[in-house]
Structure formats: C-alpha cells, structure tokens
CSV table of C-alpha atoms in Angstrom, one decimal:
chain,number,residue,atom,x,y,z
A,229,MET,CA,25.8,-150.1,-139.0
A,230,LYS,CA,28.4,-147.7,-140.5
A,231,GLN,CA,27.4,-146.4,-143.9
A,232,PRO,CA,29.8,-146.8,-146.8
A,233,ALA,CA,31.4,-143.7,-148.4
A,234,VAL,CA,29.4,-144.6,-151.5
A,235,VAL,CA,26.4,-146.9,-151.6
A,236,GLY,CA,27.3,-150.1,-153.5
A,237,TYR,CA,30.9,-149.1,-154.3
A,238,THR,CA,33.6,-151.2,-152.8
A,239,ASN,CA,36.3,-151.4,-155.5
A,240,ILE,CA,38.3,-148.4,-154.4
A,241,LYS,CA,41.4,-148.9,-156.5
A,242,GLY,CA,43.6,-146.9,-154.2
A,243,ILE,CA,41.8,-143.6,-154.4
A,244,LEU,CA,41.7,-141.3,-151.4
A,245,ILE,CA,38.4,-140.4,-149.9
A,246,GLU,CA,38.1,-137.4,-147.6
A,247,ARG,CA,35.2,-135.5,-146.0
A,248,ALA,CA,35.0,-131.8,-146.5
A,249,SER,CA,32.9,-128.8,-145.3
A,250,TYR,CA,32.9,-125.3,-146.6
A,251,PRO,CA,30.6,-122.2,-146.7
A,252,ALA,CA,27.5,-122.0,-148.8
A,253,ARG,CA,28.3,-118.4,-149.7
A,254,THR,CA,24.9,-117.0,-150.3
A,255,LEU,CA,23.2,-118.9,-147.5
A,256,GLY,CA,25.8,-118.5,-144.7
A,257,THR,CA,25.6,-122.2,-143.7
A,258,ARG,CA,27.9,-125.1,-144.5
A,259,ILE,CA,28.0,-127.6,-147.4
A,260,ALA,CA,29.1,-131.1,-146.6
A,261,ALA,CA,31.0,-133.0,-149.4
A,262,ILE,CA,33.2,-136.0,-150.1
A,263,VAL,CA,36.4,-135.3,-152.0
A,264,PHE,CA,38.0,-138.2,-154.0
A,265,LYS,CA,41.6,-138.0,-155.0
A,266,PRO,CA,43.5,-140.4,-157.4
A,267,ALA,CA,45.7,-143.1,-156.2
A,268,GLY,CA,49.2,-141.8,-155.7
A,269,PHE,CA,47.9,-138.2,-155.4
A,270,ASP,CA,50.7,-135.7,-155.1
A,271,PRO,CA,49.7,-132.3,-153.8
A,272,GLY,CA,52.7,-130.8,-155.5
A,273,LYS,CA,51.2,-131.5,-158.9
A,274,LYS,CA,48.1,-130.1,-160.6
A,275,TYR,CA,45.1,-132.2,-161.3
A,276,PRO,CA,41.9,-131.2,-163.2
A,277,ALA,CA,38.9,-131.3,-160.9
A,278,ILE,CA,35.2,-132.1,-161.3
A,279,VAL,CA,32.2,-131.1,-159.2
A,280,VAL,CA,29.4,-133.7,-159.2
A,281,THR,CA,25.8,-132.6,-158.4
A,282,HIS,CA,23.4,-135.3,-157.1
A,283,PRO,CA,19.8,-136.0,-158.3
A,284,PHE,CA,16.6,-134.6,-156.8
A,285,GLY,CA,16.1,-136.5,-153.6
A,286,GLY,CA,19.6,-137.9,-153.5
A,287,VAL,CA,22.7,-137.3,-151.4
A,288,LYS,CA,26.4,-137.4,-152.1
A,289,GLU,CA,26.8,-141.0,-151.0
A,290,GLN,CA,24.6,-142.3,-153.8
A,291,THR,CA,25.1,-142.0,-157.6
A,292,ALA,CA,26.9,-138.6,-157.4
A,293,GLY,CA,29.5,-140.2,-155.2
A,294,LEU,CA,29.7,-143.3,-157.5
A,295,TYR,CA,30.5,-141.2,-160.5
A,296,ALA,CA,32.9,-139.0,-158.5
A,297,ALA,CA,34.8,-142.1,-157.3
A,298,ARG,CA,35.0,-143.7,-160.7
A,299,LEU,CA,36.3,-140.5,-162.2
A,300,ALA,CA,38.9,-140.2,-159.4
A,301,GLU,CA,40.1,-143.7,-160.5
A,302,GLN,CA,40.8,-142.1,-163.9
A,303,GLY,CA,43.0,-139.4,-162.4
A,304,PHE,CA,40.7,-136.5,-161.6
A,305,VAL,CA,40.2,-134.8,-158.2
A,306,THR,CA,36.4,-135.0,-157.8
A,307,LEU,CA,33.9,-133.6,-155.3
A,308,ALA,CA,30.3,-134.8,-154.6
A,309,PHE,CA,28.3,-132.6,-152.3
A,310,ASP,CA,25.0,-132.5,-150.5
A,311,LYS,CA,22.9,-129.5,-151.7
A,312,SER,CA,22.0,-126.9,-149.1
A,313,TYR,CA,19.0,-127.9,-146.9
A,314,GLN,CA,19.7,-131.6,-147.6
A,315,GLY,CA,21.9,-134.5,-146.5
A,316,GLU,CA,24.6,-133.3,-144.1
A,317,SER,CA,24.6,-129.8,-145.4
A,318,GLY,CA,23.1,-126.8,-143.5
A,319,GLY,CA,20.0,-124.8,-144.2
A,320,GLU,CA,16.6,-124.5,-142.7
A,321,PRO,CA,13.9,-125.6,-143.1
A,322,ARG,CA,15.2,-129.0,-144.0
A,323,LEU,CA,14.6,-130.7,-147.3
A,324,MET,CA,13.9,-127.5,-149.3
A,325,GLU,CA,14.6,-127.6,-153.0
A,326,VAL,CA,15.7,-124.1,-154.0
A,327,PRO,CA,17.1,-124.0,-157.5
A,328,GLY,CA,18.8,-120.6,-157.2
A,329,GLN,CA,20.6,-121.8,-154.0
A,330,HIS,CA,21.6,-125.1,-155.5
A,331,ILE,CA,23.1,-123.4,-158.5
A,332,ASP,CA,25.3,-121.3,-156.2
A,333,ASP,CA,26.1,-124.5,-154.2
A,334,ILE,CA,28.1,-125.6,-157.3
A,335,SER,CA,30.0,-122.3,-157.3
A,336,SER,CA,30.6,-122.6,-153.6
A,337,SER,CA,32.0,-126.1,-154.3
A,338,ILE,CA,34.3,-124.6,-156.9
A,339,ASP,CA,35.4,-121.9,-154.4
A,340,TYR,CA,36.5,-124.7,-152.1
A,341,LEU,CA,38.2,-126.8,-154.8
A,342,ILE,CA,40.4,-124.0,-156.2
A,343,GLN,CA,41.9,-123.4,-152.8
A,344,GLN,CA,43.0,-127.1,-152.4
A,345,PRO,CA,46.6,-128.2,-153.0
A,346,GLY,CA,46.9,-130.2,-156.1
A,347,VAL,CA,43.9,-128.8,-157.9
A,348,ASP,CA,44.3,-127.1,-161.2
A,349,ALA,CA,42.0,-124.0,-160.7
A,350,ASP,CA,42.1,-123.3,-164.4
A,351,ASN,CA,40.6,-126.7,-165.3
A,352,ILE,CA,37.3,-127.3,-163.4
A,353,GLY,CA,34.5,-129.5,-164.9
A,354,SER,CA,30.9,-129.8,-163.8
A,355,LEU,CA,28.9,-133.0,-163.9
A,356,GLY,CA,25.2,-133.4,-162.9
A,357,VAL,CA,23.1,-136.5,-162.7
A,358,CYS,CA,19.3,-136.3,-163.2
A,359,ALA,CA,18.1,-133.0,-161.7
A,360,GLY,CA,21.8,-132.3,-160.9
A,361,GLY,CA,22.1,-131.9,-164.6
A,362,SER,CA,19.6,-129.1,-164.5
A,363,TYR,CA,21.8,-127.4,-162.0
A,364,ALA,CA,25.0,-128.0,-163.8
A,365,LEU,CA,23.5,-126.5,-167.0
A,366,GLY,CA,21.9,-123.7,-165.1
A,367,ASN,CA,25.1,-122.8,-163.4
A,368,ALA,CA,27.6,-123.0,-166.3
A,369,PRO,CA,26.3,-120.0,-168.4
A,370,THR,CA,27.4,-117.6,-165.6
A,371,GLU,CA,30.1,-119.6,-163.9
A,372,MET,CA,33.1,-119.1,-166.2
A,373,ARG,CA,35.4,-121.2,-164.0
A,374,VAL,CA,33.6,-124.3,-165.4
A,375,LYS,CA,35.5,-125.2,-168.5
A,376,ALA,CA,33.4,-128.3,-169.5
A,377,VAL,CA,30.0,-129.5,-168.4
A,378,ALA,CA,28.4,-132.9,-168.7
A,379,THR,CA,25.1,-134.5,-167.6
A,380,VAL,CA,23.9,-138.1,-167.1
A,381,SER,CA,20.2,-138.9,-167.3
A,382,LEU,CA,19.3,-135.2,-167.5
A,383,PHE,CA,16.1,-134.2,-165.8
A,384,ASP,CA,14.6,-130.7,-166.4
A,385,LEU,CA,13.3,-130.0,-162.9
A,386,GLY,CA,11.5,-126.9,-163.8
A,387,ASP,CA,9.6,-128.4,-166.8
A,388,ALA,CA,8.9,-131.5,-164.8
A,389,ARG,CA,7.2,-129.5,-162.0
A,390,ARG,CA,5.3,-127.3,-164.5
A,391,GLN,CA,4.0,-130.2,-166.7
A,392,ALA,CA,4.8,-133.5,-164.9
A,393,MET,CA,6.0,-135.0,-168.1
A,394,GLY,CA,2.9,-133.9,-170.0
A,395,THR,CA,0.4,-135.1,-167.4
A,396,LEU,CA,-0.3,-131.8,-165.6
A,397,SER,CA,-2.6,-129.3,-167.3
A,398,TYR,CA,-2.2,-125.5,-167.0
A,399,GLU,CA,-5.3,-125.4,-164.9
A,400,ALA,CA,-4.0,-128.1,-162.5
A,401,ARG,CA,-0.7,-126.2,-162.2
A,402,MET,CA,-2.5,-123.0,-161.3
A,403,GLN,CA,-4.5,-124.9,-158.7
A,404,ARG,CA,-1.3,-126.4,-157.3
A,405,LEU,CA,0.3,-122.9,-157.0
A,406,LYS,CA,-2.8,-121.7,-155.1
A,407,GLU,CA,-2.5,-124.6,-152.7
A,408,ILE,CA,1.2,-123.7,-152.2
A,409,ALA,CA,0.2,-120.1,-151.4
A,410,VAL,CA,-2.4,-121.2,-148.9
A,411,GLN,CA,0.1,-123.6,-147.2
A,412,ARG,CA,2.9,-121.1,-147.1
A,413,SER,CA,0.6,-118.6,-145.3
A,414,LYS,CA,-0.4,-121.3,-142.8
A,415,GLU,CA,3.3,-122.2,-142.1
A,416,VAL,CA,4.4,-118.6,-141.6
A,417,GLN,CA,1.6,-118.5,-138.9
A,418,GLY,CA,2.9,-121.5,-137.1
A,419,ALA,CA,1.5,-124.5,-138.9
A,420,PRO,CA,3.9,-127.5,-139.4
A,421,LEU,CA,5.7,-127.9,-142.7
A,422,GLN,CA,3.8,-129.9,-145.3
A,423,MET,CA,6.1,-132.5,-147.1
A,424,ALA,CA,5.7,-134.0,-150.5
A,425,LEU,CA,7.2,-137.2,-151.9
A,426,ALA,CA,10.3,-137.0,-154.0
A,427,VAL,CA,10.2,-140.7,-154.5
A,428,PRO,CA,7.2,-143.1,-154.3
A,429,ALA,CA,6.9,-144.5,-150.7
A,430,SER,CA,5.6,-147.9,-151.9
A,431,ASN,CA,5.2,-149.9,-155.0
A,432,ALA,CA,1.8,-151.2,-153.9
A,433,ASP,CA,-0.1,-148.7,-156.0
A,434,PHE,CA,1.9,-149.0,-159.2
A,435,THR,CA,-0.1,-149.8,-162.3
A,436,ASP,CA,0.8,-150.4,-165.9
A,437,LYS,CA,0.4,-146.6,-166.4
A,438,THR,CA,3.0,-145.7,-163.7
A,439,PRO,CA,5.9,-144.0,-165.5
A,440,ALA,CA,9.1,-146.1,-165.6
A,441,LEU,CA,11.0,-143.2,-164.0
A,442,TYR,CA,8.9,-143.4,-160.8
A,443,ARG,CA,9.0,-147.2,-160.7
A,444,GLU,CA,12.8,-147.1,-161.0
A,445,GLY,CA,13.1,-144.3,-158.5
A,446,TYR,CA,11.4,-146.5,-155.9
A,447,GLU,CA,13.7,-149.4,-156.7
A,448,TYR,CA,16.8,-147.2,-156.3
A,449,TYR,CA,15.9,-145.0,-153.3
A,450,ARG,CA,13.6,-147.2,-151.3
A,451,THR,CA,15.5,-150.6,-151.4
A,452,PRO,CA,19.0,-151.7,-150.4
A,453,ARG,CA,20.1,-151.1,-153.9
A,454,GLY,CA,20.7,-147.4,-153.4
A,455,GLN,CA,18.9,-146.3,-150.2
A,456,HIS,CA,20.8,-144.1,-147.7
A,457,PRO,CA,19.4,-142.7,-144.3
A,458,ASN,CA,20.1,-139.1,-145.4
A,459,SER,CA,18.0,-139.6,-148.6
A,460,THR,CA,14.5,-139.4,-147.1
A,461,GLY,CA,12.5,-139.3,-150.3
A,462,ASN,CA,10.7,-136.1,-149.2
A,463,TYR,CA,10.9,-132.4,-149.8
A,464,VAL,CA,9.1,-129.3,-148.6
A,465,PHE,CA,5.8,-128.9,-150.5
A,466,THR,CA,5.9,-125.1,-150.7
A,467,SER,CA,9.3,-125.3,-152.5
A,468,LEU,CA,7.4,-126.5,-155.5
A,469,ALA,CA,6.9,-122.8,-156.4
A,470,GLN,CA,10.6,-122.2,-156.7
A,471,GLN,CA,11.0,-125.3,-158.8
A,472,MET,CA,8.2,-124.3,-161.1
A,473,ALA,CA,10.0,-120.9,-161.6
A,474,PHE,CA,13.2,-122.7,-162.7
A,475,PHE,CA,14.2,-122.6,-166.4
A,476,PRO,CA,17.6,-124.2,-166.3
A,477,PHE,CA,18.2,-124.2,-170.1
A,478,ALA,CA,17.2,-120.6,-170.8
A,479,GLN,CA,20.9,-119.6,-171.5
A,480,VAL,CA,22.3,-123.0,-172.4
A,481,GLU,CA,23.5,-121.6,-175.8
A,482,THR,CA,25.8,-119.2,-174.0
A,483,ILE,CA,27.9,-122.0,-172.6
A,484,SER,CA,29.6,-122.3,-176.0
A,485,PRO,CA,32.5,-122.4,-176.8
A,486,ARG,CA,32.9,-124.5,-173.7
A,487,PRO,CA,31.8,-128.0,-174.5
A,488,ILE,CA,28.7,-129.9,-173.4
A,489,LEU,CA,28.3,-133.7,-173.1
A,490,LEU,CA,24.9,-135.2,-172.6
A,491,ILE,CA,24.8,-138.9,-171.6
A,492,VAL,CA,21.5,-140.7,-171.7
A,493,GLY,CA,20.2,-144.2,-171.7
A,494,GLY,CA,18.7,-145.3,-175.0
A,495,ASN,CA,15.5,-146.5,-173.2
A,496,ALA,CA,15.2,-143.6,-170.8
A,497,ASP,CA,11.7,-142.0,-170.8
A,498,THR,CA,13.5,-138.7,-170.0
A,499,LYS,CA,15.7,-138.7,-173.1
A,500,PHE,CA,13.6,-135.9,-174.7
A,501,TRP,CA,15.2,-133.4,-172.3
A,502,SER,CA,18.7,-134.3,-173.5
A,503,ASP,CA,17.5,-134.1,-177.1
A,504,GLY,CA,16.1,-130.6,-176.4
A,505,VAL,CA,19.3,-129.3,-174.9
A,506,LEU,CA,21.3,-130.7,-177.8
A,507,ALA,CA,19.0,-128.9,-180.2
A,508,LYS,CA,19.4,-125.6,-178.4
A,509,ALA,CA,23.0,-125.7,-177.3
A,510,GLN,CA,25.8,-124.4,-179.6
A,511,ASN,CA,28.9,-126.3,-180.6
A,512,PRO,CA,30.8,-128.0,-179.2
A,513,LYS,CA,28.1,-130.4,-178.0
A,514,GLU,CA,27.5,-134.1,-178.1
A,515,LEU,CA,24.8,-136.6,-177.2
A,516,PHE,CA,26.1,-140.0,-176.1
A,517,ILE,CA,23.5,-142.8,-175.9
A,518,VAL,CA,24.1,-145.9,-173.8
A,519,PRO,CA,22.0,-148.6,-175.5
A,520,GLY,CA,19.5,-150.5,-173.4
A,521,ALA,CA,19.7,-148.3,-170.4
A,522,THR,CA,16.8,-146.5,-168.7
A,523,HIS,CA,17.0,-143.3,-166.7
A,524,VAL,CA,17.8,-144.8,-163.3
A,525,ASP,CA,19.8,-147.7,-164.8
A,526,MET,CA,22.5,-145.0,-165.4
A,527,TYR,CA,22.7,-144.3,-161.6
A,528,ASP,CA,24.5,-147.5,-160.6
A,529,LYS,CA,24.3,-150.5,-162.9
A,530,PRO,CA,27.8,-151.4,-163.9
A,531,GLN,CA,27.0,-152.4,-167.4
A,532,TYR,CA,25.7,-148.8,-168.1
A,533,VAL,CA,27.9,-146.8,-165.7
A,534,GLY,CA,31.0,-148.3,-167.2
A,535,PRO,CA,30.5,-146.9,-170.7
A,536,ALA,CA,29.3,-143.5,-169.3
A,537,VAL,CA,32.5,-143.2,-167.2
A,538,GLU,CA,34.6,-144.1,-170.1
A,539,LYS,CA,33.0,-141.4,-172.2
A,540,LEU,CA,33.2,-138.9,-169.4
A,541,THR,CA,36.9,-139.7,-168.9
A,542,GLY,CA,37.7,-139.0,-172.6
A,543,PHE,CA,35.6,-135.8,-172.6
A,544,PHE,CA,37.1,-134.3,-169.5
A,545,ARG,CA,40.7,-135.4,-170.4
A,546,GLN,CA,40.2,-133.6,-173.8
A,547,HIS,CA,38.9,-130.4,-172.3
A,548,LEU,CA,40.4,-130.2,-168.9
A,549,GLY,CA,43.7,-132.0,-169.3
A,550,ASP,CA,45.0,-135.5,-169.7
A,551,THR,CA,45.1,-137.0,-166.2
A,552,ARG,CA,47.5,-139.7,-167.4
A,553,ALA,CA,50.2,-137.1,-167.5
A,554,ALA,CA,49.6,-135.8,-163.9
C-alpha cells in the first residue's frame, strides 16, 4: 500500500508537495526531505521558509511533516527532512543518533532551501518537535541564517539520556557508559550492532508507574495512528554515548535578539524542559501552553495541533514576514 506524504493528513488545501534530496555536508551522504509550498506558489515571489526537525525515532512523514504541511497552508515554504542515518536519508550504520551531525543536518537543509526559487534566503525559521527541538535550539546559536526558532513538546535529549527524567542515578549512568564501551569494542571487531528501543515495542508490560511519555510514544509510533515503515522504533545502542554528551541548551541565551517560541501541552510530563529554556533564554522569548494537551498529544491531535499552528503562524509571520502579502 502506498504510504501517504504525511501520516493522517489528507486535507491538503492546494499546497504543493515535492520530494527533495541534497548533500549532508559534513557526512558526504544525502538527506531526503519533503518540501511543502503554499497554494498558488509563484517562484517569482519570495516566501519565508521554515525547516522542521522530527522527533527522536520519527521520520519526516510523521509529525514533522504534519506541522510543515499546516504551515505551508499559511503561506510558508516548509521542509521536513529525515535526519542522517535515518528514514530515507543516507549514513551508515543505520539508525545512529548523532547530535552533532543532526545539528548540521539543519544547516544542510538551509543550504538547500536558500538555493530554491521563491525562497526568501533572509527569512528562514527553524521548528523542532520533541528531540527535534533540542536540535533546533542547539543549531540556532551558531546558525545565524535562522532568524526565529520554535519548539513543540521540547525534549532535552542529552538530559534525558543522562538522567532518564530523574530515574537514572549517576552510578547507573557510568555503568551504562561502560557497557557502551564494551559493545563498541565488540562491534569494531566484527560483532553485530546492538540496537536499543526508541519506543516501547509493546504495551503488555506497562504499569501505573510507566511514564505517560512512553505510553503515548507507543500509541503514536506503534499503532496506525502514527506508525510509518521507516520509523522502526530502534536506534544503535552505542550512539547513547554521543547522546549523553549532548548539551543542547548550553548557548541558548546567545540566540537573542532572535526570538524563541516554546509551545508545550499543559499536561505534558516534559514541560519542565521548556520551563528551563524559558528561564535561561534572553528576550524575546515566549512560552505558549496548550491547555489539556500531553507531550504526544501535540504530535497530531487536531484540537491541540490547531492552536499550536495558529500560534506558530503568528510568530513566524511577525519575525520572518507576513505570508499574506506574498
């Protein structure tokens, strides 16, 4: 069965959907992306553009593509891409999660966009969902072509891997790093890759103590609601070391005077990460809370995505250009 351009999204409203491929500059492979253009797109005009980075374990056809499509409906040129090593993008071994590379994947995506007819190279925005928000905020301090940055359901990948939302002790983290070292030595000598779960494989073992984030991750990625064949739910175990070494918010205050918008569900168990960035970032900055929504609710549920897209539209129109005049 042919997969849709975006899982669960059928109300196209005249937007143009195109496949794209371009170099991952630092890796020397190719990045696969979907470009969304507004209805009535005129390549002789200039449209502000937005790069959208997908969550950990996701691909461009899921929530990143949904937000990209919805923002294209509002007049932006948008691009959702598969991070290197994942989805349809290149890179070996498959399913590595390498923060430094993924930060540069955003810059490589900007490289592509600014060469396209109809794109205003001086008005590029960056949007990241979940761990994609870590990458968007990790990229923006040194990527001055990004004029405004936003996150939805921000997830601090580095902190999550170091502390597992407060459940991983220092001693357990050190033990895990030792296990990673042993496994990497085995693999370089020919042993098969060891994989880890990005998303629970089953709900059979859920208890009343299972975090909402992991329950919801299963519901989105492992059921017809959001599943996609390129989103396998696994990642290379040894890449945990690179993830633990990732401090995406170390320079977040230097994004100023470029604006930051943080969108989070009012019931999200990950809200504390958005709160932390808000406290550290310099103005202009804003936290926008969607009442009643959890972390994964913000991925695709219309009653929550709608207010988020409305807020993002106003934010990016204010800081990149009013698309209604394009």
